[in-house]
Short mmCIF file of N, CA, C and O in Angstrom, two decimals:
data_model
loop_
_atom_site.label_atom_id
_atom_site.label_comp_id
_atom_site.label_asym_id
_atom_site.label_seq_id
_atom_site.Cartn_x
_atom_site.Cartn_y
_atom_site.Cartn_z
N GLN A 443 57.57 45.64 -17.79
CA GLN A 443 57.05 46.74 -18.60
C GLN A 443 57.66 48.05 -18.13
O GLN A 443 57.72 48.32 -16.94
N VAL A 444 58.11 48.85 -19.07
CA VAL A 444 58.73 50.13 -18.77
C VAL A 444 57.70 51.22 -19.03
O VAL A 444 57.09 51.27 -20.09
N GLN A 445 57.51 52.11 -18.05
CA GLN A 445 56.61 53.24 -18.22
C GLN A 445 57.38 54.53 -17.99
O GLN A 445 58.22 54.60 -17.08
N LEU A 446 57.04 55.54 -18.79
CA LEU A 446 57.74 56.82 -18.73
C LEU A 446 56.70 57.94 -18.53
O LEU A 446 55.68 57.96 -19.24
N VAL A 447 56.99 58.86 -17.63
CA VAL A 447 56.11 60.00 -17.40
C VAL A 447 56.95 61.27 -17.40
O VAL A 447 57.91 61.38 -16.63
N GLU A 448 56.58 62.20 -18.28
CA GLU A 448 57.31 63.46 -18.39
C GLU A 448 56.68 64.54 -17.51
O GLU A 448 55.45 64.57 -17.34
N PHE A 449 57.50 65.44 -17.03
CA PHE A 449 57.07 66.61 -16.26
C PHE A 449 57.86 67.83 -16.72
O PHE A 449 58.97 67.69 -17.25
N GLY A 450 57.28 69.00 -16.49
CA GLY A 450 58.06 70.22 -16.63
C GLY A 450 57.78 71.07 -17.85
O GLY A 450 58.39 72.13 -18.00
N GLY A 451 56.89 70.64 -18.71
CA GLY A 451 56.56 71.47 -19.86
C GLY A 451 55.78 72.71 -19.45
O GLY A 451 55.39 72.87 -18.29
N GLY A 452 55.58 73.60 -20.42
CA GLY A 452 54.84 74.82 -20.14
C GLY A 452 55.14 75.88 -21.15
O GLY A 452 55.72 75.62 -22.21
N SER A 453 54.74 77.10 -20.82
CA SER A 453 54.96 78.25 -21.69
C SER A 453 56.08 79.12 -21.13
O SER A 453 56.15 79.33 -19.92
N VAL A 454 56.92 79.61 -22.02
CA VAL A 454 58.07 80.41 -21.59
C VAL A 454 58.34 81.49 -22.63
O VAL A 454 58.05 81.29 -23.82
N LEU A 455 58.90 82.59 -22.19
CA LEU A 455 59.29 83.66 -23.11
C LEU A 455 60.57 83.28 -23.84
O LEU A 455 61.40 82.53 -23.30
N PRO A 456 60.75 83.79 -25.04
CA PRO A 456 62.02 83.54 -25.75
C PRO A 456 63.20 83.95 -24.88
O PRO A 456 63.19 85.00 -24.23
N GLY A 457 64.23 83.11 -24.90
CA GLY A 457 65.40 83.34 -24.08
C GLY A 457 65.33 82.72 -22.70
O GLY A 457 66.34 82.66 -21.98
N GLY A 458 64.17 82.24 -22.33
CA GLY A 458 63.99 81.67 -21.00
C GLY A 458 64.39 80.22 -20.93
O GLY A 458 64.68 79.57 -21.94
N PRO A 459 64.42 79.66 -19.70
CA PRO A 459 64.79 78.27 -19.49
C PRO A 459 63.58 77.40 -19.09
O PRO A 459 62.56 77.91 -18.62
N LEU A 460 63.73 76.13 -19.29
CA LEU A 460 62.82 75.12 -18.77
C LEU A 460 63.63 73.87 -18.51
O LEU A 460 64.65 73.64 -19.17
N ARG A 461 63.18 73.07 -17.56
CA ARG A 461 63.77 71.76 -17.34
C ARG A 461 62.68 70.70 -17.39
O ARG A 461 61.72 70.76 -16.63
N LEU A 462 62.87 69.75 -18.28
CA LEU A 462 61.96 68.62 -18.37
C LEU A 462 62.53 67.45 -17.58
O LEU A 462 63.76 67.25 -17.55
N SER A 463 61.63 66.70 -16.97
CA SER A 463 62.02 65.49 -16.25
C SER A 463 61.21 64.31 -16.79
O SER A 463 60.06 64.47 -17.18
N CYS A 464 61.83 63.17 -16.80
CA CYS A 464 61.15 61.94 -17.21
C CYS A 464 61.43 60.88 -16.16
O CYS A 464 62.59 60.46 -15.99
N VAL A 465 60.39 60.48 -15.45
CA VAL A 465 60.52 59.45 -14.43
C VAL A 465 60.16 58.11 -15.05
O VAL A 465 59.11 57.97 -15.68
N VAL A 466 61.02 57.14 -14.84
CA VAL A 466 60.88 55.84 -15.50
C VAL A 466 60.65 54.75 -14.47
O VAL A 466 61.40 54.63 -13.50
N SER A 467 59.61 53.98 -14.70
CA SER A 467 59.38 52.81 -13.86
C SER A 467 59.97 51.62 -14.58
O SER A 467 59.46 51.17 -15.60
N ALA A 468 61.08 51.15 -14.04
CA ALA A 468 61.81 50.04 -14.66
C ALA A 468 62.74 49.46 -13.62
O ALA A 468 63.31 50.19 -12.81
N ASN A 469 62.92 48.16 -13.68
CA ASN A 469 63.80 47.51 -12.72
C ASN A 469 65.27 47.77 -12.99
O ASN A 469 66.08 47.69 -12.07
N ALA A 470 65.60 48.07 -14.23
CA ALA A 470 67.00 48.24 -14.60
C ALA A 470 67.18 49.54 -15.36
O ALA A 470 67.71 49.55 -16.48
N PHE A 471 66.76 50.63 -14.73
CA PHE A 471 66.85 51.94 -15.41
C PHE A 471 68.28 52.23 -15.86
O PHE A 471 68.50 52.76 -16.95
N SER A 472 69.25 51.88 -15.04
CA SER A 472 70.63 52.23 -15.35
C SER A 472 71.14 51.58 -16.62
O SER A 472 72.10 52.05 -17.23
N SER A 473 70.48 50.52 -17.06
CA SER A 473 70.92 49.84 -18.28
C SER A 473 70.21 50.36 -19.53
O SER A 473 70.54 49.94 -20.65
N LEU A 474 69.24 51.25 -19.35
CA LEU A 474 68.48 51.78 -20.49
C LEU A 474 69.20 52.92 -21.18
O LEU A 474 69.81 53.76 -20.52
N GLY A 475 69.12 52.94 -22.49
CA GLY A 475 69.47 54.14 -23.23
C GLY A 475 68.27 55.08 -23.18
O GLY A 475 67.14 54.65 -23.38
N MET A 476 68.51 56.34 -22.90
CA MET A 476 67.42 57.31 -22.74
C MET A 476 67.58 58.45 -23.72
O MET A 476 68.70 58.79 -24.13
N GLY A 477 66.47 59.08 -24.06
CA GLY A 477 66.54 60.18 -24.99
C GLY A 477 65.33 61.08 -24.92
O GLY A 477 64.32 60.73 -24.30
N TRP A 478 65.46 62.22 -25.54
CA TRP A 478 64.37 63.17 -25.72
C TRP A 478 64.18 63.42 -27.21
O TRP A 478 65.17 63.63 -27.94
N TYR A 479 62.93 63.39 -27.62
CA TYR A 479 62.54 63.73 -28.98
C TYR A 479 61.51 64.85 -28.90
O TYR A 479 60.95 65.12 -27.84
N ARG A 480 61.23 65.48 -30.04
CA ARG A 480 60.19 66.49 -30.07
C ARG A 480 59.46 66.44 -31.40
O ARG A 480 60.02 66.03 -32.41
N GLN A 481 58.22 66.92 -31.36
CA GLN A 481 57.41 66.98 -32.58
C GLN A 481 56.67 68.30 -32.60
O GLN A 481 55.82 68.55 -31.73
N ALA A 482 57.00 69.11 -33.57
CA ALA A 482 56.33 70.38 -33.77
C ALA A 482 55.10 70.17 -34.66
O ALA A 482 55.03 69.19 -35.41
N PRO A 483 54.13 71.08 -34.60
CA PRO A 483 52.93 70.93 -35.42
C PRO A 483 53.27 70.81 -36.91
O PRO A 483 54.05 71.62 -37.44
N GLY A 484 52.72 69.80 -37.55
CA GLY A 484 52.93 69.62 -38.97
C GLY A 484 54.28 69.05 -39.36
O GLY A 484 54.60 68.95 -40.55
N LYS A 485 55.07 68.66 -38.35
CA LYS A 485 56.41 68.11 -38.63
C LYS A 485 56.56 66.72 -38.05
O LYS A 485 55.80 66.30 -37.19
N GLN A 486 57.58 66.03 -38.52
CA GLN A 486 57.87 64.70 -38.00
C GLN A 486 58.57 64.79 -36.65
O GLN A 486 59.22 65.80 -36.34
N ARG A 487 58.43 63.74 -35.87
CA ARG A 487 59.15 63.67 -34.60
C ARG A 487 60.66 63.61 -34.89
O ARG A 487 61.11 62.88 -35.78
N GLU A 488 61.42 64.36 -34.12
CA GLU A 488 62.86 64.42 -34.35
C GLU A 488 63.63 64.24 -33.06
O GLU A 488 63.15 64.59 -31.97
N LEU A 489 64.83 63.72 -33.19
CA LEU A 489 65.71 63.52 -32.04
C LEU A 489 66.19 64.87 -31.52
O LEU A 489 66.52 65.77 -32.29
N VAL A 490 66.26 64.99 -30.19
CA VAL A 490 66.84 66.17 -29.56
C VAL A 490 68.18 65.79 -28.91
O VAL A 490 69.20 66.41 -29.17
N ALA A 491 68.16 64.76 -28.06
CA ALA A 491 69.38 64.37 -27.34
C ALA A 491 69.20 62.96 -26.79
O ALA A 491 68.08 62.54 -26.50
N THR A 492 70.32 62.26 -26.67
CA THR A 492 70.31 60.93 -26.07
C THR A 492 71.45 60.80 -25.08
O THR A 492 72.47 61.51 -25.19
N ILE A 493 71.27 59.88 -24.13
CA ILE A 493 72.32 59.55 -23.18
C ILE A 493 72.27 58.04 -22.96
O ILE A 493 71.22 57.49 -22.63
N THR A 494 73.39 57.39 -23.15
CA THR A 494 73.44 55.93 -23.02
C THR A 494 73.58 55.53 -21.56
O THR A 494 73.76 56.37 -20.66
N SER A 495 73.54 54.23 -21.32
CA SER A 495 73.76 53.73 -19.96
C SER A 495 75.15 54.09 -19.47
O SER A 495 75.37 54.26 -18.27
N GLY A 496 76.10 54.23 -20.39
CA GLY A 496 77.45 54.64 -20.03
C GLY A 496 77.64 56.14 -20.05
O GLY A 496 78.78 56.62 -20.00
N ARG A 497 76.52 56.89 -20.16
CA ARG A 497 76.52 58.36 -20.13
C ARG A 497 77.17 58.98 -21.36
O ARG A 497 77.67 60.11 -21.30
N ARG A 498 77.21 58.25 -22.44
CA ARG A 498 77.65 58.86 -23.70
C ARG A 498 76.50 59.69 -24.23
O ARG A 498 75.37 59.23 -24.30
N ILE A 499 76.77 60.92 -24.64
CA ILE A 499 75.73 61.89 -24.98
C ILE A 499 75.81 62.30 -26.44
O ILE A 499 76.91 62.52 -26.96
N ILE A 500 74.65 62.42 -27.04
CA ILE A 500 74.51 63.00 -28.36
C ILE A 500 73.48 64.11 -28.27
O ILE A 500 72.40 63.92 -27.71
N VAL A 501 73.80 65.28 -28.79
CA VAL A 501 72.89 66.42 -28.84
C VAL A 501 72.87 66.92 -30.29
O VAL A 501 73.93 67.13 -30.89
N VAL A 502 71.69 67.12 -30.82
CA VAL A 502 71.61 67.56 -32.21
C VAL A 502 72.09 69.00 -32.34
O VAL A 502 72.04 69.79 -31.40
N ASP A 503 72.54 69.34 -33.53
CA ASP A 503 73.17 70.64 -33.75
C ASP A 503 72.24 71.81 -33.45
O ASP A 503 72.69 72.85 -32.97
N SER A 504 70.95 71.65 -33.73
CA SER A 504 70.02 72.77 -33.58
C SER A 504 69.84 73.22 -32.13
O SER A 504 69.40 74.35 -31.88
N VAL A 505 70.22 72.37 -31.18
CA VAL A 505 70.07 72.74 -29.76
C VAL A 505 71.40 72.66 -29.02
O VAL A 505 71.45 72.94 -27.82
N LYS A 506 72.45 72.31 -29.70
CA LYS A 506 73.76 72.16 -29.05
C LYS A 506 74.19 73.50 -28.44
O LYS A 506 74.05 74.56 -29.05
N GLY A 507 74.66 73.41 -27.21
CA GLY A 507 75.06 74.62 -26.49
C GLY A 507 73.92 75.27 -25.72
O GLY A 507 74.16 76.16 -24.89
N ARG A 508 72.68 74.83 -25.98
CA ARG A 508 71.52 75.39 -25.27
C ARG A 508 70.82 74.32 -24.42
O ARG A 508 70.28 74.64 -23.36
N PHE A 509 70.82 73.08 -24.89
CA PHE A 509 70.13 71.99 -24.20
C PHE A 509 71.16 71.03 -23.61
O PHE A 509 72.18 70.74 -24.24
N THR A 510 70.84 70.50 -22.42
CA THR A 510 71.71 69.54 -21.75
C THR A 510 70.88 68.36 -21.26
O THR A 510 69.86 68.56 -20.59
N ILE A 511 71.33 67.16 -21.59
CA ILE A 511 70.65 65.95 -21.11
C ILE A 511 71.50 65.32 -20.01
O ILE A 511 72.72 65.23 -20.12
N THR A 512 70.84 64.92 -18.94
CA THR A 512 71.52 64.24 -17.84
C THR A 512 70.60 63.14 -17.32
O THR A 512 69.41 63.10 -17.64
N ARG A 513 71.17 62.27 -16.51
CA ARG A 513 70.38 61.21 -15.90
C ARG A 513 70.82 61.01 -14.47
O ARG A 513 72.00 61.20 -14.14
N ASP A 514 69.85 60.62 -13.64
CA ASP A 514 70.11 60.29 -12.24
C ASP A 514 69.61 58.87 -12.02
O ASP A 514 68.39 58.65 -11.87
N ASN A 515 70.50 57.92 -12.02
CA ASN A 515 70.09 56.52 -11.91
C ASN A 515 69.48 56.20 -10.55
O ASN A 515 68.67 55.27 -10.43
N ALA A 516 69.85 56.95 -9.53
CA ALA A 516 69.28 56.72 -8.20
C ALA A 516 67.81 57.12 -8.15
O ALA A 516 67.06 56.62 -7.30
N LYS A 517 67.41 58.01 -9.05
CA LYS A 517 66.02 58.49 -9.08
C LYS A 517 65.25 57.98 -10.29
O LYS A 517 64.10 58.40 -10.51
N ASN A 518 65.87 57.11 -11.09
CA ASN A 518 65.21 56.62 -12.32
C ASN A 518 64.68 57.77 -13.16
O ASN A 518 63.56 57.71 -13.69
N THR A 519 65.48 58.80 -13.31
CA THR A 519 65.02 60.01 -13.98
C THR A 519 66.05 60.51 -14.98
O THR A 519 67.25 60.48 -14.71
N VAL A 520 65.55 60.98 -16.10
CA VAL A 520 66.38 61.66 -17.09
C VAL A 520 65.84 63.08 -17.24
O VAL A 520 64.63 63.31 -17.17
N TYR A 521 66.76 64.01 -17.41
CA TYR A 521 66.41 65.43 -17.47
C TYR A 521 66.82 66.03 -18.82
O TYR A 521 67.77 65.59 -19.45
N LEU A 522 66.11 67.06 -19.21
CA LEU A 522 66.51 67.88 -20.34
C LEU A 522 66.44 69.33 -19.88
O LEU A 522 65.37 69.89 -19.70
N ARG A 523 67.60 69.91 -19.67
CA ARG A 523 67.69 71.32 -19.31
C ARG A 523 67.76 72.11 -20.60
O ARG A 523 68.63 71.89 -21.44
N MET A 524 66.84 73.07 -20.77
CA MET A 524 66.75 73.86 -21.98
C MET A 524 66.96 75.33 -21.63
O MET A 524 66.19 75.89 -20.85
N ASP A 525 67.98 75.91 -22.18
CA ASP A 525 68.28 77.33 -21.96
C ASP A 525 68.16 78.09 -23.28
O ASP A 525 68.23 77.50 -24.36
N ASP A 526 67.99 79.41 -23.16
CA ASP A 526 67.91 80.27 -24.35
C ASP A 526 66.90 79.73 -25.36
O ASP A 526 67.19 79.57 -26.55
N LEU A 527 65.72 79.45 -24.86
CA LEU A 527 64.70 78.85 -25.73
C LEU A 527 64.26 79.81 -26.82
O LEU A 527 64.20 81.04 -26.63
N LYS A 528 63.96 79.23 -27.97
CA LYS A 528 63.56 79.99 -29.15
C LYS A 528 62.15 79.56 -29.57
O LYS A 528 61.73 78.43 -29.28
N PRO A 529 61.44 80.41 -30.30
CA PRO A 529 60.10 80.00 -30.76
C PRO A 529 60.11 78.69 -31.54
O PRO A 529 59.16 77.91 -31.45
N GLU A 530 61.18 78.44 -32.28
CA GLU A 530 61.26 77.20 -33.06
C GLU A 530 61.46 75.96 -32.20
O GLU A 530 61.42 74.84 -32.71
N ASP A 531 61.68 76.14 -30.90
CA ASP A 531 61.74 75.00 -29.99
C ASP A 531 60.34 74.55 -29.54
O ASP A 531 60.22 73.54 -28.84
N THR A 532 59.33 75.29 -29.92
CA THR A 532 57.96 74.93 -29.56
C THR A 532 57.60 73.57 -30.16
O THR A 532 57.74 73.36 -31.36
N ALA A 533 57.18 72.66 -29.30
CA ALA A 533 56.88 71.29 -29.73
C ALA A 533 56.36 70.50 -28.54
O ALA A 533 56.42 70.96 -27.39
N VAL A 534 55.86 69.31 -28.83
CA VAL A 534 55.63 68.33 -27.78
C VAL A 534 56.92 67.53 -27.63
O VAL A 534 57.45 67.02 -28.61
N TYR A 535 57.40 67.45 -26.41
CA TYR A 535 58.64 66.75 -26.12
C TYR A 535 58.33 65.39 -25.53
O TYR A 535 57.55 65.28 -24.57
N TYR A 536 58.98 64.37 -26.08
CA TYR A 536 58.74 62.99 -25.67
C TYR A 536 60.01 62.38 -25.09
O TYR A 536 61.10 62.52 -25.65
N CYS A 537 59.82 61.66 -24.00
CA CYS A 537 60.90 60.88 -23.42
C CYS A 537 60.92 59.50 -24.07
O CYS A 537 59.85 58.95 -24.40
N HIS A 538 62.09 58.94 -24.25
CA HIS A 538 62.27 57.67 -24.96
C HIS A 538 63.24 56.79 -24.19
O HIS A 538 64.25 57.27 -23.67
N ALA A 539 62.91 55.51 -24.11
CA ALA A 539 63.79 54.54 -23.47
C ALA A 539 64.01 53.37 -24.40
O ALA A 539 63.11 52.96 -25.15
N LEU A 540 65.21 52.82 -24.33
CA LEU A 540 65.57 51.74 -25.26
C LEU A 540 66.35 50.66 -24.53
O LEU A 540 67.37 50.95 -23.90
N ASP A 541 65.83 49.42 -24.57
CA ASP A 541 66.68 48.28 -24.25
C ASP A 541 66.55 47.34 -25.45
O ASP A 541 67.04 47.68 -26.52
N TYR A 542 65.87 46.22 -25.31
CA TYR A 542 65.57 45.39 -26.49
C TYR A 542 64.29 45.86 -27.18
O TYR A 542 63.95 45.40 -28.27
N ASN A 543 63.57 46.75 -26.50
CA ASN A 543 62.35 47.34 -27.03
C ASN A 543 62.43 48.86 -26.92
O ASN A 543 63.34 49.40 -26.29
N THR A 544 61.44 49.51 -27.52
CA THR A 544 61.36 50.96 -27.48
C THR A 544 60.15 51.37 -26.67
O THR A 544 59.06 50.82 -26.86
N PHE A 545 60.33 52.37 -25.80
CA PHE A 545 59.26 52.85 -24.95
C PHE A 545 59.18 54.37 -25.06
O PHE A 545 60.22 55.04 -25.14
N TRP A 546 57.95 54.89 -25.00
CA TRP A 546 57.72 56.33 -25.11
C TRP A 546 56.86 56.82 -23.96
O TRP A 546 55.97 56.12 -23.48
N GLY A 547 57.11 58.07 -23.57
CA GLY A 547 56.21 58.76 -22.66
C GLY A 547 55.05 59.36 -23.44
O GLY A 547 54.98 59.27 -24.67
N GLN A 548 54.16 60.01 -22.70
CA GLN A 548 52.96 60.57 -23.32
C GLN A 548 53.21 61.93 -23.94
O GLN A 548 52.38 62.42 -24.71
N GLY A 549 54.33 62.55 -23.61
CA GLY A 549 54.68 63.85 -24.17
C GLY A 549 54.28 65.00 -23.27
O GLY A 549 53.31 64.91 -22.51
N THR A 550 55.04 66.08 -23.38
CA THR A 550 54.74 67.30 -22.63
C THR A 550 54.95 68.49 -23.55
O THR A 550 55.95 68.55 -24.28
N GLN A 551 54.01 69.42 -23.52
CA GLN A 551 54.04 70.56 -24.44
C GLN A 551 54.99 71.63 -23.94
O GLN A 551 54.96 72.01 -22.76
N VAL A 552 55.82 72.12 -24.83
CA VAL A 552 56.68 73.28 -24.57
C VAL A 552 56.33 74.34 -25.60
O VAL A 552 56.39 74.09 -26.80
N THR A 553 55.96 75.52 -25.12
CA THR A 553 55.60 76.63 -25.99
C THR A 553 56.48 77.82 -25.67
O THR A 553 56.54 78.26 -24.53
N VAL A 554 57.17 78.30 -26.69
CA VAL A 554 58.05 79.46 -26.55
C VAL A 554 57.46 80.60 -27.37
O VAL A 554 57.43 80.54 -28.60
N SER A 555 57.00 81.62 -26.67
CA SER A 555 56.31 82.70 -27.36
C SER A 555 56.33 83.96 -26.51
O SER A 555 56.29 83.89 -25.28
N SER A 556 56.38 85.09 -27.20
CA SER A 556 56.30 86.37 -26.50
C SER A 556 54.85 86.85 -26.46
O SER A 556 54.58 87.92 -25.90
#
């Protein structure tokens, strides 16, 4: 069973940074595809960024150049570094893992507001 726990959410001023972490309990973390999604109030959950086991990265256009996804296989952790945050980035951010099944974390709130 794969379990995911996110850390690092909070409130930040526009233009500020945050780093989210997702710690994964899994025997073969390095073989998992990992990703971050977000869901804003009244909207559907949407992809933010993914990183494969081979470290191939996809970042959606709305955050490209501001958000960076990385993984540390020695720590079973995936990160989302968010810079130049905007109010429209306000959402619950979810960590996602994929092998033959799909696994989700519980989510962490990010609020960008002045």
